[in-house]
mmCIF file of C-alpha atoms and ligand atoms in Angstrom:
data_model
loop_
_atom_site.group_PDB
_atom_site.id
_atom_site.type_symbol
_atom_site.label_atom_id
_atom_site.label_comp_id
_atom_site.label_asym_id
_atom_site.label_seq_id
_atom_site.Cartn_x
_atom_site.Cartn_y
_atom_site.Cartn_z
ATOM 1 C CA UNK A 292 0.000 0.000 0.000
ATOM 2 C CA UNK A 293 1.251 3.496 -0.704
ATOM 3 C CA UNK A 294 -0.224 6.955 -0.761
ATOM 4 C CA UNK A 295 1.006 9.117 -3.606
ATOM 5 C CA UNK A 296 0.736 12.866 -3.240
ATOM 6 C CA UNK A 297 2.654 15.573 -5.023
ATOM 7 C CA UNK A 298 4.433 16.019 -1.661
ATOM 8 C CA UNK A 299 4.298 12.534 -0.046
ATOM 9 C CA UNK A 300 4.765 8.861 -0.804
ATOM 10 C CA UNK A 301 4.044 6.383 1.967
ATOM 11 C CA UNK A 302 4.520 2.598 1.749
ATOM 12 C CA UNK A 303 2.775 -0.262 3.526
ATOM 13 C CA UNK A 304 6.158 -1.398 4.919
ATOM 14 C CA UNK A 305 6.258 1.858 6.862
ATOM 15 C CA UNK A 306 2.903 1.043 8.518
ATOM 16 C CA UNK A 307 3.801 -2.630 9.050
ATOM 17 C CA UNK A 308 6.425 -1.751 11.655
ATOM 18 C CA UNK A 309 5.527 -2.679 15.228
ATOM 19 C CA UNK A 310 4.184 0.068 17.507
ATOM 20 C CA UNK A 311 7.104 1.905 19.142
ATOM 21 C CA UNK A 312 7.578 4.035 22.265
ATOM 22 C CA UNK A 313 6.204 7.179 20.550
ATOM 23 C CA UNK A 314 3.130 5.242 19.387
ATOM 24 C CA UNK A 315 2.683 4.277 23.042
ATOM 25 C CA UNK A 316 2.125 7.947 23.917
ATOM 26 C CA UNK A 317 -0.627 8.058 21.265
ATOM 27 C CA UNK A 318 -2.153 4.775 22.431
ATOM 28 C CA UNK A 319 -2.189 5.879 26.083
ATOM 29 C CA UNK A 320 -4.679 8.573 25.054
ATOM 30 C CA UNK A 321 -7.124 6.021 23.601
ATOM 31 C CA UNK A 322 -9.643 5.718 26.428
ATOM 32 C CA UNK A 323 -12.448 3.120 26.342
ATOM 33 C CA UNK A 324 -13.790 1.368 23.235
ATOM 34 C CA UNK A 325 -11.701 2.692 20.349
ATOM 35 C CA UNK A 326 -12.302 2.881 16.617
ATOM 36 C CA UNK A 327 -9.001 2.870 14.701
ATOM 37 C CA UNK A 328 -10.068 4.812 11.601
ATOM 38 C CA UNK A 329 -7.972 3.911 8.557
ATOM 39 C CA UNK A 330 -6.151 1.187 10.489
ATOM 40 C CA UNK A 331 -3.863 0.187 7.591
ATOM 41 C CA UNK A 332 -2.086 -3.109 8.405
ATOM 42 C CA UNK A 333 -3.317 -2.815 11.973
ATOM 43 C CA UNK A 334 -0.181 -2.250 14.031
ATOM 44 C CA UNK A 335 -2.042 0.124 16.381
ATOM 45 C CA UNK A 336 -5.271 -1.914 16.411
ATOM 46 C CA UNK A 337 -3.205 -4.932 17.518
ATOM 47 C CA UNK A 338 -1.208 -2.897 20.062
ATOM 48 C CA UNK A 339 -4.428 -1.579 21.649
ATOM 49 C CA UNK A 340 -5.938 -5.068 21.765
ATOM 50 C CA UNK A 341 -2.767 -6.310 23.494
ATOM 51 C CA UNK A 342 -3.304 -3.579 26.117
ATOM 52 C CA UNK A 343 -6.819 -4.930 26.750
ATOM 53 C CA UNK A 344 -8.588 -2.060 24.981
ATOM 54 C CA UNK A 345 -11.769 -2.932 23.043
ATOM 55 C CA UNK A 346 -10.787 -1.841 19.540
ATOM 56 C CA UNK A 347 -12.052 -2.157 15.973
ATOM 57 C CA UNK A 348 -9.965 -1.214 12.948
ATOM 58 C CA UNK A 349 -11.716 -0.033 9.799
ATOM 59 C CA UNK A 350 -10.136 0.464 6.412
ATOM 60 C CA UNK A 351 -11.264 0.729 2.779
ATOM 61 C CA UNK A 352 -8.458 -1.565 1.553
ATOM 62 C CA UNK A 353 -9.077 -5.348 1.669
ATOM 63 C CA UNK A 354 -5.377 -6.163 2.115
ATOM 64 C CA UNK A 355 -5.090 -3.803 5.098
ATOM 65 C CA UNK A 356 -8.061 -5.461 6.815
ATOM 66 C CA UNK A 357 -6.576 -8.915 6.156
ATOM 67 C CA UNK A 358 -3.223 -7.895 7.651
ATOM 68 C CA UNK A 359 -4.905 -6.412 10.717
ATOM 69 C CA UNK A 360 -6.779 -9.684 11.294
ATOM 70 C CA UNK A 361 -3.576 -11.693 10.694
ATOM 71 C CA UNK A 362 -1.910 -9.853 13.574
ATOM 72 C CA UNK A 363 -4.852 -10.532 15.881
ATOM 73 C CA UNK A 364 -6.855 -7.315 15.575
ATOM 74 C CA UNK A 365 -10.589 -7.061 14.848
ATOM 75 C CA UNK A 366 -11.160 -5.219 11.575
ATOM 76 C CA UNK A 367 -13.841 -4.438 9.011
ATOM 77 C CA UNK A 368 -13.553 -3.240 5.440
ATOM 78 C CA UNK A 369 -15.586 -0.087 5.798
ATOM 79 C CA UNK A 370 -15.467 3.560 4.716
ATOM 80 C CA UNK A 371 -15.651 5.815 7.779
ATOM 81 C CA UNK A 372 -18.453 7.731 6.032
ATOM 82 C CA UNK A 373 -20.575 4.553 5.757
ATOM 83 C CA UNK A 374 -22.704 3.147 8.594
ATOM 84 C CA UNK A 375 -20.494 1.675 11.329
ATOM 85 C CA UNK A 376 -21.137 -0.702 14.221
ATOM 86 C CA UNK A 377 -21.760 1.002 17.570
ATOM 87 C CA UNK A 378 -22.477 4.455 16.136
ATOM 88 C CA UNK A 379 -22.781 6.985 18.959
ATOM 89 C CA UNK A 380 -21.110 4.702 21.501
ATOM 90 C CA UNK A 381 -17.369 4.726 20.712
ATOM 91 C CA UNK A 382 -15.294 6.558 23.311
ATOM 92 C CA UNK A 383 -12.215 7.202 21.175
ATOM 93 C CA UNK A 384 -11.652 7.590 17.443
ATOM 94 C CA UNK A 385 -7.976 7.195 16.546
ATOM 95 C CA UNK A 386 -6.651 9.021 13.468
ATOM 96 C CA UNK A 387 -3.009 7.887 13.387
ATOM 97 C CA UNK A 388 -0.323 8.821 10.896
ATOM 98 C CA UNK A 389 -2.058 11.763 9.237
ATOM 99 C CA UNK A 390 -5.465 10.084 8.974
ATOM 100 C CA UNK A 391 -7.161 13.363 9.855
ATOM 101 C CA UNK A 392 -6.658 13.827 6.074
ATOM 102 C CA UNK A 393 -9.067 10.984 5.163
ATOM 103 C CA UNK A 394 -11.730 12.229 2.757
ATOM 104 C CA UNK A 395 -9.916 15.446 1.808
ATOM 105 C CA UNK A 396 -12.197 17.535 4.053
ATOM 106 C CA UNK A 397 -10.972 17.391 7.676
ATOM 107 C CA UNK A 398 -13.961 19.346 9.036
ATOM 108 C CA UNK A 399 -16.380 16.864 7.418
ATOM 109 C CA UNK A 400 -14.351 13.935 8.825
ATOM 110 C CA UNK A 401 -14.436 15.317 12.384
ATOM 111 C CA UNK A 402 -18.169 16.056 12.065
ATOM 112 C CA UNK A 403 -18.655 12.446 10.971
ATOM 113 C CA UNK A 404 -16.646 11.213 13.968
ATOM 114 C CA UNK A 405 -18.880 13.224 16.306
ATOM 115 C CA UNK A 406 -21.772 11.056 15.022
ATOM 116 C CA UNK A 407 -19.777 7.886 15.641
ATOM 117 C CA UNK A 408 -18.565 8.872 19.118
ATOM 118 C CA UNK A 409 -20.364 9.061 22.426
ATOM 119 C CA UNK A 410 -20.926 12.823 23.078
ATOM 120 C CA UNK A 411 -18.262 12.615 25.839
ATOM 121 C CA UNK A 412 -15.879 10.812 23.464
ATOM 122 C CA UNK A 413 -12.606 12.022 22.022
ATOM 123 C CA UNK A 414 -10.613 12.070 18.810
ATOM 124 C CA UNK A 415 -6.903 11.246 19.120
ATOM 125 C CA UNK A 416 -5.281 12.569 15.963
ATOM 126 C CA UNK A 417 -1.730 12.686 14.681
ATOM 127 C CA UNK A 418 -1.117 15.939 12.812
ATOM 128 C CA UNK A 419 1.746 17.259 10.718
ATOM 129 C CA UNK A 420 4.655 19.188 12.259
ATOM 130 C CA UNK A 421 4.608 22.965 12.750
ATOM 131 C CA UNK A 422 5.199 24.836 9.498
ATOM 132 C CA UNK A 423 3.521 22.174 7.325
ATOM 133 C CA UNK A 424 1.147 23.898 4.879
ATOM 134 C CA UNK A 425 -2.478 22.745 4.659
ATOM 135 C CA UNK A 426 -3.055 20.560 1.558
ATOM 136 C CA UNK A 427 -6.378 19.264 0.163
ATOM 137 C CA UNK A 428 -5.506 16.795 -2.601
ATOM 138 C CA UNK A 429 -5.877 13.293 -4.027
ATOM 139 C CA UNK A 430 -3.994 10.172 -2.955
ATOM 140 C CA UNK A 431 -3.377 6.812 -4.587
ATOM 141 C CA UNK A 432 -3.704 3.823 -2.253
ATOM 142 C CA UNK A 433 -1.918 0.607 -3.240
ATOM 143 C CA UNK A 434 -1.850 -2.750 -1.495
ATOM 144 C CA UNK A 435 -0.694 -5.788 -3.458
ATOM 145 C CA UNK A 436 -2.764 -5.690 -6.653
ATOM 146 C CA UNK A 437 -5.360 -3.342 -5.110
ATOM 147 C CA UNK A 438 -5.258 0.305 -6.100
ATOM 148 C CA UNK A 439 -7.676 3.142 -5.473
ATOM 149 C CA UNK A 440 -7.672 6.906 -5.606
ATOM 150 C CA UNK A 441 -9.067 8.825 -2.641
ATOM 151 C CA UNK A 442 -9.347 12.415 -1.436
ATOM 152 C CA UNK A 443 -6.631 13.256 1.105
ATOM 153 C CA UNK A 444 -5.582 16.307 3.129
ATOM 154 C CA UNK A 445 -2.587 17.239 5.208
ATOM 155 C CA UNK A 446 -3.397 19.095 8.447
ATOM 156 C CA UNK A 447 -0.643 20.607 10.580
ATOM 157 C CA UNK A 448 -0.470 21.718 14.199
ATOM 158 C CA UNK A 449 -1.257 25.314 13.212
ATOM 159 C CA UNK A 450 -4.448 24.272 11.342
ATOM 160 C CA UNK A 451 -5.974 21.854 13.777
ATOM 161 C CA UNK A 452 -7.477 24.397 16.197
ATOM 162 C CA UNK A 453 -9.508 26.042 13.402
ATOM 163 C CA UNK A 454 -10.488 22.693 11.849
ATOM 164 C CA UNK A 455 -11.593 21.324 15.236
ATOM 165 C CA UNK A 456 -13.564 24.469 16.071
ATOM 166 C CA UNK A 457 -15.432 24.355 12.728
ATOM 167 C CA UNK A 458 -16.393 20.747 13.523
ATOM 168 C CA UNK A 459 -17.613 21.672 17.030
ATOM 169 C CA UNK A 460 -14.557 20.298 18.858
ATOM 170 C CA UNK A 461 -11.715 21.816 20.853
ATOM 171 C CA UNK A 462 -8.063 20.850 21.238
ATOM 172 C CA UNK A 463 -7.689 19.782 24.877
ATOM 173 C CA UNK A 464 -4.152 18.407 24.622
ATOM 174 C CA UNK A 465 -1.206 18.759 22.268
ATOM 175 C CA UNK A 466 1.753 16.365 22.635
ATOM 176 C CA UNK A 467 5.025 16.028 20.747
ATOM 177 C CA UNK A 468 6.197 12.437 20.157
ATOM 178 C CA UNK A 469 9.767 12.802 18.905
ATOM 179 C CA UNK A 470 9.228 14.397 15.486
ATOM 180 C CA UNK A 471 5.508 13.567 15.506
ATOM 181 C CA UNK A 472 2.593 15.569 16.921
ATOM 182 C CA UNK A 473 -0.621 14.358 18.499
ATOM 183 C CA UNK A 474 -3.737 16.259 19.564
ATOM 184 C CA UNK A 475 -6.737 15.195 21.627
ATOM 185 C CA UNK A 476 -10.066 16.745 20.576
ATOM 186 C CA UNK A 477 -13.267 16.791 22.608
ATOM 187 C CA UNK A 478 -16.559 18.646 22.611
ATOM 188 C CA UNK A 479 -16.162 21.821 24.690
ATOM 189 C CA UNK A 480 -17.836 21.564 28.114
HETATM 190 C C1 LIG B 80 -1.589 6.766 6.415
HETATM 191 S S1 LIG B 80 -2.377 5.173 6.384
HETATM 192 C C2 LIG B 80 -2.461 4.984 8.148
HETATM 193 C C3 LIG B 80 -2.244 3.583 8.648
HETATM 194 C C4 LIG B 80 -2.416 3.350 10.158
HETATM 195 N N1 LIG B 80 -3.349 4.274 10.786
HETATM 196 C C5 LIG B 80 -1.093 3.401 10.900
HETATM 197 O O1 LIG B 80 -0.782 4.433 11.512
HETATM 198 O O2 LIG B 80 -0.381 2.411 10.873
HETATM 199 C C6 LIG B 80 -4.054 5.627 5.894
HETATM 200 C C7 LIG B 80 -5.080 4.509 5.867
HETATM 201 O O3 LIG B 80 -6.399 5.086 5.782
HETATM 202 C C8 LIG B 80 -7.211 4.250 4.964
HETATM 203 N N2 LIG B 80 -8.377 5.025 4.481
HETATM 204 C C9 LIG B 80 -8.376 5.981 3.530
HETATM 205 N N3 LIG B 80 -9.616 6.478 3.344
HETATM 206 C C10 LIG B 80 -10.440 5.815 4.209
HETATM 207 C C11 LIG B 80 -11.837 5.890 4.517
HETATM 208 N N4 LIG B 80 -12.637 6.748 3.869
HETATM 209 N N5 LIG B 80 -12.331 5.085 5.482
HETATM 210 C C12 LIG B 80 -11.514 4.200 6.135
HETATM 211 N N6 LIG B 80 -10.176 4.085 5.884
HETATM 212 C C13 LIG B 80 -9.645 4.881 4.941
HETATM 213 C C14 LIG B 80 -6.247 3.811 3.886
HETATM 214 O O4 LIG B 80 -6.687 2.668 3.209
HETATM 215 C C15 LIG B 80 -4.948 3.587 4.667
HETATM 216 O O5 LIG B 80 -4.812 2.258 5.094
#
């Protein structure tokens, strides 16, 4: 699997690596039943399951779902914008490795996740480093013989407050994981 952008090219091998110490910081923020949105080969779905967290990975790519299951994670081939199991009851939606870009409209994605989450739930999202310009574009997904073109955005740390606010959420935590950045979003109280 790879995502091809004018600026980025990501390979499945990159996502197949085991969860590392920095991922652990991200995973520690996944509270309660967790939906791993765009789980890829499932390294984080499997890591959460190993921690005893109830977790479901969803992905639009068959091969990604198969790999997630192979490593012991529960996964469904499902578009996040389609009907999902447990709508309105998930406590965390995980958007790891830039997945806040899924759909090419980050506000629409976060609004969709508010439907999927319990009203007291949270989004744990990895965003791009400071200084990264906002990009709304197309991406090519490849996994084995499977290939599909999807809408894709890049959202950086400077953009996420505005994007969250437009979707009715607020940034309640911002953490740096080595060279990576994670935010936690919740409905304002
Ligand atoms: C950057 S990879 C992230 C992989 C994984 N989260 C990780 O960190 O190891 C993006 C994944 O999102 C999936 N994806 C893209 N659009 C999607 C959609 N609309 N619904 C569900 N998954 C989607 C892709 O198939 C791909 O596996």
